[in-house]
């Protein structure tokens, strides 16, 4: 009995060992390898390389033999790389519908996956779906799943032999208008004038044409001598505004001349608003490099100065782009693969009153100086100008080198926007000093100490940047912001020495005197909301006391004004800050260089008197 029992036990042990051996036939490594050759895992690897733009890796390790026989590397690798560069394709993402968890894949059957492809292109986002098929093949002694491919995985309906083109359309440039809708920088009509050499009698008519176009005969020779010029080709020579009707009629009477309507930027207020508007011109090499990848070309126009430059991105708009698939077969219309319509530039309204600024500019009579006007109830900049100005229309049409040199070398510096600078204000700062004394307990200007003056000037905005789109100099108490050096305290009280004030800031500092309220944040764009910059430093009684001290008796007791003079870099500058006491809705600050010797404030007072009497 014992022997029989031992035999049965031995037999059971053999059965258990056999079972264990059968279970160990598939090792963990073998099981993992089995899982890794599923089509889904291969798909994920393929997608990862696709999203990284590793086309060479996809071609060498993941395509079926049939795909690689149908498409050489020049199509799969080089073409895709080229399209990604030309169409600015980026952020490629490929998603697929997950198969069911209990999905059983057969190596004898294709594995189909529905995938969704999204990408960003120069023409905007592109999104489409495709079915990606994987086949189980043996390649180079390795069994695995491999993907079938064709060009439609780049763009739907794309086939080998098709060409992909990109079309761009420029938007219409936005415009600058004043607070009342008056045009400051707008799009106008002009004519490009040129000749067809075969029909143009150069020997007889060149000089006449050059005179009418206001260019030299040598410039015509240079343009007609360009390498691409052919006898029957139209050659552009110059652009004339549509208003030059007399010259245009004479030009078109010359055989061989032609005209083509073009858009030309126009600045109706010319010199009076030239430093505010700025102008557009051909893009420079430096600007082209700075804006690489933003759609600018070497022949484009761009804002070069003033708000045309500062607001370039808003005024330019967005370029329209279309990606076209041109089929290899004739007679088939191109297919639009992606499209982003052009977005027109904005119409931007300024706080400036263009007609008022024109009046102020004319009142300055071409003298070197600047003016700034603010609404003390809102902080809006109503006028901001530099005199003399320049004609931005000349720049828009293409200024000659000789004309530019004349402007650049003029002693009056018409290209320099004087309102961006800062100047020692002289006695024009005295009302501010008086206000600081009142706020400190009716301390007289002589008794104001260093700490009180420093704190008071900072409460009026000294040392702070003025929040405007145009860059203006920061008003300073001194070079280092202190009053520690000998004589600096008394110099600051008289607006001399190292004290420097920006003219727009000077006008803003008078706001509490006109209204008894706060100093508002200066604004230049009408879209900006009124915002208090500095809380009111005076109570109503103190504000009235300052107004009384500024009264001009010769103006019928209606005009409050403070004048002053100071040396700035060896130049005597006169200042005047004025407002109407009865209706203080405008504060005007004027500064003129080299004021009259007899009465250095006469010139600036004449400007304010001329403006406020109307």
Tab-separated table of N, CA and C in Angstrom, residues 141-205:
chain	number	residue	atom	x	y	z
A	141	UNK	N	14.804	40.538	-43.228
A	141	UNK	CA	14.835	39.503	-42.198
A	141	UNK	C	14.025	39.845	-40.964
A	142	UNK	N	13.335	40.979	-40.962
A	142	UNK	CA	12.542	41.416	-39.804
A	142	UNK	C	11.064	41.417	-40.163
A	143	UNK	N	10.253	40.780	-39.314
A	143	UNK	CA	8.810	40.789	-39.505
A	143	UNK	C	8.198	41.918	-38.683
A	144	UNK	N	7.353	42.703	-39.306
A	144	UNK	CA	6.749	43.824	-38.584
A	144	UNK	C	5.617	44.414	-39.412
A	145	UNK	N	4.969	45.411	-38.832
A	145	UNK	CA	3.896	46.122	-39.517
A	145	UNK	C	4.482	47.364	-40.195
A	146	UNK	N	4.059	47.616	-41.450
A	146	UNK	CA	4.574	48.744	-42.230
A	146	UNK	C	3.402	49.512	-42.846
A	147	UNK	N	3.596	50.827	-43.007
A	147	UNK	CA	2.502	51.723	-43.414
A	147	UNK	C	2.490	51.954	-44.920
A	148	UNK	N	1.282	51.992	-45.466
A	148	UNK	CA	1.105	52.422	-46.852
A	148	UNK	C	0.966	53.951	-46.875
A	149	UNK	N	1.484	54.580	-47.935
A	149	UNK	CA	1.492	56.052	-47.998
A	149	UNK	C	1.281	56.524	-49.416
A	150	UNK	N	0.672	57.736	-49.551
A	150	UNK	CA	0.596	58.431	-50.835
A	150	UNK	C	0.546	59.930	-50.536
A	151	UNK	N	0.725	60.802	-51.530
A	151	UNK	CA	0.805	62.250	-51.270
A	151	UNK	C	-0.419	62.875	-50.622
A	152	UNK	N	-1.563	62.177	-50.625
A	152	UNK	CA	-2.751	62.765	-50.001
A	152	UNK	C	-2.612	62.871	-48.482
A	153	UNK	N	-1.578	62.218	-47.924
A	153	UNK	CA	-1.316	62.387	-46.496
A	153	UNK	C	-0.603	63.717	-46.219
A	154	UNK	N	-0.153	64.419	-47.278
A	154	UNK	CA	0.390	65.774	-47.123
A	154	UNK	C	-0.758	66.770	-47.189
A	155	UNK	N	-1.533	66.707	-48.287
A	155	UNK	CA	-2.755	67.495	-48.443
A	155	UNK	C	-3.781	66.610	-49.147
A	156	UNK	N	-5.050	66.710	-48.771
A	156	UNK	CA	-6.071	65.936	-49.483
A	156	UNK	C	-6.056	66.271	-50.972
A	157	UNK	N	-6.232	65.289	-51.803
A	157	UNK	CA	-6.316	65.397	-53.265
A	157	UNK	C	-4.952	65.688	-53.928
A	158	UNK	N	-3.880	65.690	-53.150
A	158	UNK	CA	-2.553	65.877	-53.724
A	158	UNK	C	-2.051	64.549	-54.288
A	159	UNK	N	-1.540	64.611	-55.534
A	159	UNK	CA	-1.008	63.426	-56.185
A	159	UNK	C	0.387	63.714	-56.725
A	160	UNK	N	1.138	62.650	-56.953
A	160	UNK	CA	2.475	62.819	-57.495
A	160	UNK	C	2.384	63.502	-58.863
A	161	UNK	N	3.246	64.452	-59.088
A	161	UNK	CA	3.229	65.221	-60.329
A	161	UNK	C	2.513	66.549	-60.190
A	162	UNK	N	1.661	66.680	-59.152
A	162	UNK	CA	1.008	67.968	-58.901
A	162	UNK	C	2.036	68.963	-58.379
A	163	UNK	N	1.730	70.239	-58.530
A	163	UNK	CA	2.573	71.273	-57.942
A	163	UNK	C	1.774	72.007	-56.875
A	164	UNK	N	2.472	72.428	-55.855
A	164	UNK	CA	1.853	73.164	-54.763
A	164	UNK	C	2.366	74.600	-54.820
A	165	UNK	N	1.456	75.556	-54.899
A	165	UNK	CA	1.839	76.959	-54.985
A	165	UNK	C	1.205	77.733	-53.844
A	166	UNK	N	1.834	78.831	-53.512
A	166	UNK	CA	1.298	79.708	-52.477
A	166	UNK	C	1.064	81.082	-53.082
A	167	UNK	N	-0.141	81.585	-52.950
A	167	UNK	CA	-0.522	82.900	-53.456
A	167	UNK	C	-0.742	83.845	-52.279
A	168	UNK	N	-0.193	85.052	-52.383
A	168	UNK	CA	-0.346	86.034	-51.314
A	168	UNK	C	-1.088	87.255	-51.837
A	169	UNK	N	-1.940	87.819	-51.021
A	169	UNK	CA	-2.650	89.056	-51.370
A	169	UNK	C	-2.472	90.047	-50.226
A	170	UNK	N	-2.018	91.237	-50.575
A	170	UNK	CA	-1.752	92.241	-49.551
A	170	UNK	C	-3.042	92.944	-49.133
A	171	UNK	N	-3.201	93.177	-47.846
A	171	UNK	CA	-4.395	93.898	-47.383
A	171	UNK	C	-4.258	95.385	-47.655
A	172	UNK	N	-5.362	96.083	-47.630
A	172	UNK	CA	-5.311	97.540	-47.739
A	172	UNK	C	-4.854	98.100	-46.398
A	173	UNK	N	-3.898	99.022	-46.451
A	173	UNK	CA	-3.350	99.573	-45.224
A	173	UNK	C	-4.417	100.360	-44.468
A	174	UNK	N	-4.400	100.245	-43.144
A	174	UNK	CA	-5.323	101.004	-42.319
A	174	UNK	C	-5.030	102.489	-42.371
A	175	UNK	N	-5.861	103.269	-41.713
A	175	UNK	CA	-5.728	104.728	-41.787
A	175	UNK	C	-5.692	105.342	-40.393
A	176	UNK	N	-5.142	106.559	-40.332
A	176	UNK	CA	-5.150	107.359	-39.116
A	176	UNK	C	-6.128	108.511	-39.292
A	177	UNK	N	-7.060	108.651	-38.364
A	177	UNK	CA	-8.018	109.753	-38.384
A	177	UNK	C	-7.904	110.536	-37.077
A	178	UNK	N	-8.312	111.806	-37.115
A	178	UNK	CA	-8.283	112.582	-35.880
A	178	UNK	C	-9.564	112.312	-35.086
A	179	UNK	N	-9.735	112.993	-33.968
A	179	UNK	CA	-10.859	112.736	-33.072
A	179	UNK	C	-12.205	113.021	-33.742
A	180	UNK	N	-12.213	113.852	-34.772
A	180	UNK	CA	-13.449	114.199	-35.478
A	180	UNK	C	-13.608	113.454	-36.803
A	181	UNK	N	-12.754	112.468	-37.037
A	181	UNK	CA	-12.828	111.694	-38.276
A	181	UNK	C	-12.088	112.306	-39.441
A	182	UNK	N	-11.346	113.389	-39.203
A	182	UNK	CA	-10.571	114.011	-40.277
A	182	UNK	C	-9.392	113.109	-40.641
A	183	UNK	N	-9.089	112.966	-41.949
A	183	UNK	CA	-8.003	112.065	-42.367
A	183	UNK	C	-6.624	112.640	-42.055
A	184	UNK	N	-5.792	111.822	-41.441
A	184	UNK	CA	-4.412	112.209	-41.145
A	184	UNK	C	-3.436	111.417	-42.017
A	185	UNK	N	-3.676	110.117	-42.130
A	185	UNK	CA	-2.883	109.260	-43.028
A	185	UNK	C	-3.850	108.300	-43.692
A	186	UNK	N	-4.047	108.447	-45.004
A	186	UNK	CA	-5.076	107.684	-45.708
A	186	UNK	C	-4.531	107.161	-47.033
A	187	UNK	N	-5.313	106.262	-47.624
A	187	UNK	CA	-4.940	105.689	-48.911
A	187	UNK	C	-5.562	106.507	-50.036
A	188	UNK	N	-4.717	106.941	-50.952
A	188	UNK	CA	-5.201	107.740	-52.067
A	188	UNK	C	-4.770	107.150	-53.396
A	189	UNK	N	-5.169	107.825	-54.459
A	189	UNK	CA	-4.877	107.356	-55.814
A	189	UNK	C	-3.712	108.134	-56.397
A	190	UNK	N	-2.879	107.424	-57.143
A	190	UNK	CA	-1.764	108.067	-57.840
A	190	UNK	C	-1.546	107.318	-59.151
A	191	UNK	N	-0.610	107.818	-59.928
A	191	UNK	CA	-0.303	107.182	-61.205
A	191	UNK	C	1.192	106.899	-61.305
A	192	UNK	N	1.482	105.652	-61.609
A	192	UNK	CA	2.854	105.281	-61.949
A	192	UNK	C	3.045	105.565	-63.430
A	193	UNK	N	4.058	106.337	-63.761
A	193	UNK	CA	4.304	106.739	-65.150
A	193	UNK	C	5.543	106.013	-65.656
A	194	UNK	N	5.438	105.470	-66.855
A	194	UNK	CA	6.573	104.782	-67.464
A	194	UNK	C	6.533	104.894	-68.966
A	195	UNK	N	7.456	104.228	-69.622
A	195	UNK	CA	7.524	104.253	-71.086
A	195	UNK	C	7.754	102.845	-71.613
A	196	UNK	N	7.361	102.655	-72.861
A	196	UNK	CA	7.730	101.460	-73.621
A	196	UNK	C	8.838	101.906	-74.578
A	197	UNK	N	10.081	101.471	-74.366
A	197	UNK	CA	11.220	102.002	-75.132
A	197	UNK	C	11.031	101.991	-76.640
A	198	UNK	N	10.392	100.953	-77.176
A	198	UNK	CA	10.235	100.845	-78.623
A	198	UNK	C	9.382	101.972	-79.191
A	199	UNK	N	8.498	102.532	-78.347
A	199	UNK	CA	7.586	103.577	-78.820
A	199	UNK	C	7.981	104.975	-78.348
A	200	UNK	N	9.084	105.059	-77.603
A	200	UNK	CA	9.477	106.321	-76.983
A	200	UNK	C	10.677	106.924	-77.715
A	201	UNK	N	10.527	108.181	-78.157
A	201	UNK	CA	11.607	108.884	-78.847
A	201	UNK	C	12.534	109.482	-77.786
A	202	UNK	N	13.472	108.674	-77.333
A	202	UNK	CA	14.337	109.081	-76.226
A	202	UNK	C	15.149	110.328	-76.559
A	203	UNK	N	15.650	110.400	-77.771
A	203	UNK	CA	16.518	111.523	-78.141
A	203	UNK	C	15.791	112.860	-78.062
A	204	UNK	N	14.510	112.876	-78.456
A	204	UNK	CA	13.778	114.143	-78.522
A	204	UNK	C	12.971	114.448	-77.258
A	205	UNK	N	12.509	113.404	-76.592
A	205	UNK	CA	11.533	113.628	-75.528
A	205	UNK	C	12.054	113.343	-74.113
